[in-house]
Tab-separated table of C-alpha atoms and ligand atoms in Angstrom:
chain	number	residue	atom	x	y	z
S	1	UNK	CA	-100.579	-98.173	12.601
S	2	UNK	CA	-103.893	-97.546	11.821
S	3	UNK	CA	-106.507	-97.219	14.818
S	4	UNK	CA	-110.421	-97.106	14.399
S	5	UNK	CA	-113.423	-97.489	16.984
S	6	UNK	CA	-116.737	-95.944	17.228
S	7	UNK	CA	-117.081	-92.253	18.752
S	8	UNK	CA	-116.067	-92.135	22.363
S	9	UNK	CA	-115.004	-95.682	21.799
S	10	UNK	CA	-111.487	-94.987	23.715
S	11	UNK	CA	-109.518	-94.532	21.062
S	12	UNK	CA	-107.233	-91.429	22.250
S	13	UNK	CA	-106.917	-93.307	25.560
S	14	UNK	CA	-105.570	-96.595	24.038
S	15	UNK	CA	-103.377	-94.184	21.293
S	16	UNK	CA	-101.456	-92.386	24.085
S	17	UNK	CA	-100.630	-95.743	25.422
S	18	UNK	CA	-99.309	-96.609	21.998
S	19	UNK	CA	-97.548	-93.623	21.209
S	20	UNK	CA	-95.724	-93.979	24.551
S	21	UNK	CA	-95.051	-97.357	24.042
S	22	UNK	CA	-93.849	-97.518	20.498
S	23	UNK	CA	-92.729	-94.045	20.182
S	24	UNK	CA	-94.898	-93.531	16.570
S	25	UNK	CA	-96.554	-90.209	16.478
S	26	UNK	CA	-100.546	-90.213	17.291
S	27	UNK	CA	-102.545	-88.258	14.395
S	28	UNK	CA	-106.026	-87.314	15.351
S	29	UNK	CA	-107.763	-86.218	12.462
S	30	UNK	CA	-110.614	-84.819	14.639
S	31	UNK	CA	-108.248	-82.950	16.766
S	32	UNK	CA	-105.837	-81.432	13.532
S	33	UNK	CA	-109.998	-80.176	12.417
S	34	UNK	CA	-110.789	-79.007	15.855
S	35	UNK	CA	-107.265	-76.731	15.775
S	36	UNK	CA	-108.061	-75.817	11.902
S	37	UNK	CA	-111.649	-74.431	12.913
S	38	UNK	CA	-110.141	-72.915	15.669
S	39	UNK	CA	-107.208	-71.169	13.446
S	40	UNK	CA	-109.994	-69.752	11.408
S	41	UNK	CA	-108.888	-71.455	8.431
S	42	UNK	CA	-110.457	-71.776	5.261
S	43	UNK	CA	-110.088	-75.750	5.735
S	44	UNK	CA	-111.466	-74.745	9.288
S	45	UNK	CA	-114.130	-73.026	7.950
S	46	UNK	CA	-115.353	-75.746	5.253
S	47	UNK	CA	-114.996	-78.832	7.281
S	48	UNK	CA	-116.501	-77.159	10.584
S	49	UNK	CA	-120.149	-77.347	9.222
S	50	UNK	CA	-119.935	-81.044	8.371
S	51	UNK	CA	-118.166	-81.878	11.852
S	52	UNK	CA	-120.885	-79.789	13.721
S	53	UNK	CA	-123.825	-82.040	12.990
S	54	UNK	CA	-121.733	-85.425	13.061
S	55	UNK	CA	-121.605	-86.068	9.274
S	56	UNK	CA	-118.639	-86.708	7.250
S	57	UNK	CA	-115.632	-83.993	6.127
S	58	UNK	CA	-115.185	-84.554	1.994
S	59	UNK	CA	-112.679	-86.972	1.710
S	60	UNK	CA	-110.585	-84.701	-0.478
S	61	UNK	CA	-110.280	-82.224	1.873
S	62	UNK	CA	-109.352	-85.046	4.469
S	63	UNK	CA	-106.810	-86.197	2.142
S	64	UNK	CA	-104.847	-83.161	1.661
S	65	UNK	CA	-104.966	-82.532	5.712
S	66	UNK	CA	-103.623	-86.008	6.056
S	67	UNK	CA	-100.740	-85.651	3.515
S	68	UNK	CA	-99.324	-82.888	4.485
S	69	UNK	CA	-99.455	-84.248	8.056
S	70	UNK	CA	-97.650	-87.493	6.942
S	71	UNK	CA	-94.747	-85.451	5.020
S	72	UNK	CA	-93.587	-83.583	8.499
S	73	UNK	CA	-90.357	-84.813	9.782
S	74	UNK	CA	-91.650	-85.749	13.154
S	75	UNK	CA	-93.766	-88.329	11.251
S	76	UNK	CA	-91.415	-89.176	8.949
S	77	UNK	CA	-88.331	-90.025	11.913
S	78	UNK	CA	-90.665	-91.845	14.077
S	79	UNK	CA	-93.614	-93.416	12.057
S	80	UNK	CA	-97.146	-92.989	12.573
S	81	UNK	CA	-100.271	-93.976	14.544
S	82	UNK	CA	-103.747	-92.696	12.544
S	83	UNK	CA	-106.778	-92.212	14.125
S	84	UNK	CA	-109.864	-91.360	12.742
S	85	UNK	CA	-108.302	-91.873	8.889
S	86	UNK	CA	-109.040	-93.708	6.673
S	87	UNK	CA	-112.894	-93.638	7.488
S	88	UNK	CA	-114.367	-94.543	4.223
S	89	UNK	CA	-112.820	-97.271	1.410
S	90	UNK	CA	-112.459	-93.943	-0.606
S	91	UNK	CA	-109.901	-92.346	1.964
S	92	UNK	CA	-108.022	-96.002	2.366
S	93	UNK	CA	-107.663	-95.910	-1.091
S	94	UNK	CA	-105.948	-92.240	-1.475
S	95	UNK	CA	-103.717	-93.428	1.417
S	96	UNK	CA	-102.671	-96.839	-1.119
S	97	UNK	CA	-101.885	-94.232	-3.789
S	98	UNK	CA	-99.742	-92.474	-1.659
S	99	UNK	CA	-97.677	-95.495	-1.361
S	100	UNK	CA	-98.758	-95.816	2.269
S	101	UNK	CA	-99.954	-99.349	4.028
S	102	UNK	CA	-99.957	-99.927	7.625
S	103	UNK	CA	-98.242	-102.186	9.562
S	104	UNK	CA	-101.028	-103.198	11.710
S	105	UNK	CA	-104.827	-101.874	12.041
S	106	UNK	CA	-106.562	-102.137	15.260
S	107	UNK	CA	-110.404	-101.798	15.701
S	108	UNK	CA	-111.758	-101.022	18.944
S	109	UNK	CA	-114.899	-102.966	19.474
S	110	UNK	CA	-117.714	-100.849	21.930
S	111	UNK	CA	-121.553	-101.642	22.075
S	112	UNK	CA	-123.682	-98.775	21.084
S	113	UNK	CA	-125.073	-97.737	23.970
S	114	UNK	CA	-121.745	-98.038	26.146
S	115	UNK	CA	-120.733	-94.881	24.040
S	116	UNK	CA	-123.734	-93.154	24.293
S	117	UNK	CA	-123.580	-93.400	27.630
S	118	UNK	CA	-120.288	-91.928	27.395
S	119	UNK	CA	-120.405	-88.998	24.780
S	120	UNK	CA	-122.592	-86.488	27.197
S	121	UNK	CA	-120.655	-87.062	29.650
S	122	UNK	CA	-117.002	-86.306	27.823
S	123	UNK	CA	-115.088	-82.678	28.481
S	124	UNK	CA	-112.228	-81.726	27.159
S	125	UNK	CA	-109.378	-79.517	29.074
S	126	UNK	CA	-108.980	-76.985	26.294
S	127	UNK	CA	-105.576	-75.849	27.975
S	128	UNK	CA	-104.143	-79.289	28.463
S	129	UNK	CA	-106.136	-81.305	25.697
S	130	UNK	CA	-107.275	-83.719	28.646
S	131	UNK	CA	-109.734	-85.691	28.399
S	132	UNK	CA	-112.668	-86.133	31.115
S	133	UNK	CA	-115.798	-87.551	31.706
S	134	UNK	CA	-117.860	-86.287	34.399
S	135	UNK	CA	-118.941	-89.728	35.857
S	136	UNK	CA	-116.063	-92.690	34.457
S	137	UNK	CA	-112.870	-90.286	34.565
S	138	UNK	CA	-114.063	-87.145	36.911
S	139	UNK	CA	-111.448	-83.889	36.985
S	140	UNK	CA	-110.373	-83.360	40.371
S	141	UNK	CA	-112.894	-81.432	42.385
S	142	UNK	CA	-110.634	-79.060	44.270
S	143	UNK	CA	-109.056	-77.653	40.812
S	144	UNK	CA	-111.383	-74.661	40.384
S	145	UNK	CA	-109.793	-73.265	37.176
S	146	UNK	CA	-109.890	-76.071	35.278
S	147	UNK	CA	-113.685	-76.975	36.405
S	148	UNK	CA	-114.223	-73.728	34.905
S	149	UNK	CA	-112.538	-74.016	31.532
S	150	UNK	CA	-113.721	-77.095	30.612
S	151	UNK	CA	-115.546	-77.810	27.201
S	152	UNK	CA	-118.206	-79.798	25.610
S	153	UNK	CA	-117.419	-80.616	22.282
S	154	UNK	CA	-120.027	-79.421	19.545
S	155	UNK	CA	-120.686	-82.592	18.248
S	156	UNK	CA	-121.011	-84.536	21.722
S	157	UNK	CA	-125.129	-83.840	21.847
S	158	UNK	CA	-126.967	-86.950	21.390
S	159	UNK	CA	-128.611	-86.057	17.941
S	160	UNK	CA	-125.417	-85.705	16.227
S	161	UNK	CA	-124.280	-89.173	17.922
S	162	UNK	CA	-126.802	-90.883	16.682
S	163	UNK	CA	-125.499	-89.659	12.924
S	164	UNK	CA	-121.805	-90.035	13.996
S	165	UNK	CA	-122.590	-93.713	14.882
S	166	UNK	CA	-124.331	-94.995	11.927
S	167	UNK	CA	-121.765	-93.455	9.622
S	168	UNK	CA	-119.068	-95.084	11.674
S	169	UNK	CA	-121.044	-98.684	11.707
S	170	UNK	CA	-121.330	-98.708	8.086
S	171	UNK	CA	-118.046	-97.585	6.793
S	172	UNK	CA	-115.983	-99.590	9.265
S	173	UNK	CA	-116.375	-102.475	7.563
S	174	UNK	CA	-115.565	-101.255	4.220
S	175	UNK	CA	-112.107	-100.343	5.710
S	176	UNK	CA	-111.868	-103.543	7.575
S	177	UNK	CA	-112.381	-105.516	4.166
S	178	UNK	CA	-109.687	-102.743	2.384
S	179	UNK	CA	-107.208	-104.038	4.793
S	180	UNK	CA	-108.089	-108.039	5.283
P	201	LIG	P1	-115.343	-89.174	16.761
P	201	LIG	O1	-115.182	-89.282	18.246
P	201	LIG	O2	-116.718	-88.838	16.325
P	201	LIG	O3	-114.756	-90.334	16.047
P	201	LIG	P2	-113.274	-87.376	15.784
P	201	LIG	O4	-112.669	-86.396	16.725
P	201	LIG	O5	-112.440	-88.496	15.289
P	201	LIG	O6	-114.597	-87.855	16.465
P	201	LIG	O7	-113.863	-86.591	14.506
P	201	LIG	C1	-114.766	-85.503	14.677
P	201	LIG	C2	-115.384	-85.139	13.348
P	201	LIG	O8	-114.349	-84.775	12.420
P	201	LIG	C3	-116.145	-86.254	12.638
P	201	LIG	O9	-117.464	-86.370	13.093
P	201	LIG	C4	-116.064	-85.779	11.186
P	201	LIG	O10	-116.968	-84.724	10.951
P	201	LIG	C5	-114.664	-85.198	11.099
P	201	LIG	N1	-113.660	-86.199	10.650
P	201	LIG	C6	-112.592	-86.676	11.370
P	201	LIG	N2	-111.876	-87.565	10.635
P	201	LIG	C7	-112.503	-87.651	9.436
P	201	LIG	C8	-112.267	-88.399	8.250
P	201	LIG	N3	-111.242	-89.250	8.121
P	201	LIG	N4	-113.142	-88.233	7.212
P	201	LIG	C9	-114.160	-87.393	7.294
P	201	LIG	N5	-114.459	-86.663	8.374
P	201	LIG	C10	-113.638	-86.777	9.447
């Protein structure tokens, strides 16, 4: 299955619901960058400049994170949900050569400013991988250690939103006609 919706459109909400419910495996790309830059590695390193100010990783280096991703057994036994890949016709088209189609591809459809409204607003539980938002989906106020540990990402300031959006307006439709 193949998942996409703007930033902050809801998308790791609605793909825990899937992977519970049809027992595929959920692959964030954003999250298996977020753990590279935090490993330090020299993927890390490359793609964390490009993710800082909201613009696009290379796809090649998205393509080889992806692959190897798709070739563990977890994946392999249970099947897989992506989201946040393919994100540009280029990236749908490495996936074809791979010999890999989806079964289904859902888009998530969100108004602008609904997820502007959202993004400054988001924290993450870096412990726990939990995702808040400080008005919509408040942590619970008597847990003083995780008030305290809680994260902003980077790339959740409203100048890098406004980069993260456009990119995602235009090249959604390129992967909706790939797939239709
Ligand atoms: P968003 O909520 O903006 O969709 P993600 O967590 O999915 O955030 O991705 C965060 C960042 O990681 C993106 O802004 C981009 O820099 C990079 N990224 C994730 N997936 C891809 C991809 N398929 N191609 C290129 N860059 C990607």
């Amino acid at each position: 299955i193949i998942i996409c919706g703007p930033p902050a459109g809801g998308k790791g909400t609605q793909c825990e619901l899937i992977a519970q419910t049809y027992g595929v495996v959920h692959i964030s790309t954003g999250d298996l960058l977020r753990e590279e830059t935090r490993k330090g590695t020299t993927l890390g390193k490359q793609a964390g400049t490009f993710m800082a100010s909201g613009a696009l990783v290379p796809d090649a280096l998205m393509t080889q994170l992806v692959a190897a991703r798709l070739k563990e057994d977890d994946v392999v036994a249970k099947g897989w949900l992506l989201d946040g890949f393919p994100r540009t016709r280029n990236q749908a088209l490495n996936l074809q050569e791979m010999g890999i189609l989806p079964s289904a591809v859902l888009v998530l459809e969100v108004p602008d400013e609904v997820v502007q409204n959202r993004i400054e607003g988001r924290r993450t539980d870096p412990a726990t991988g939990k995702v808040y938002h400080l008005t919509f989906n408040p942590p619970p106020a008597g847990d003083a250690e995780l008030l305290k540990r809680l994260e902003q990402r980077k790339d959740d300031t409203r100048e890098a939103m406004v980069t993260r959006l456009a990119t995602y307006n235009k090249n959604v439709t390129d992967i909706l006609s790939f797939y239709t």
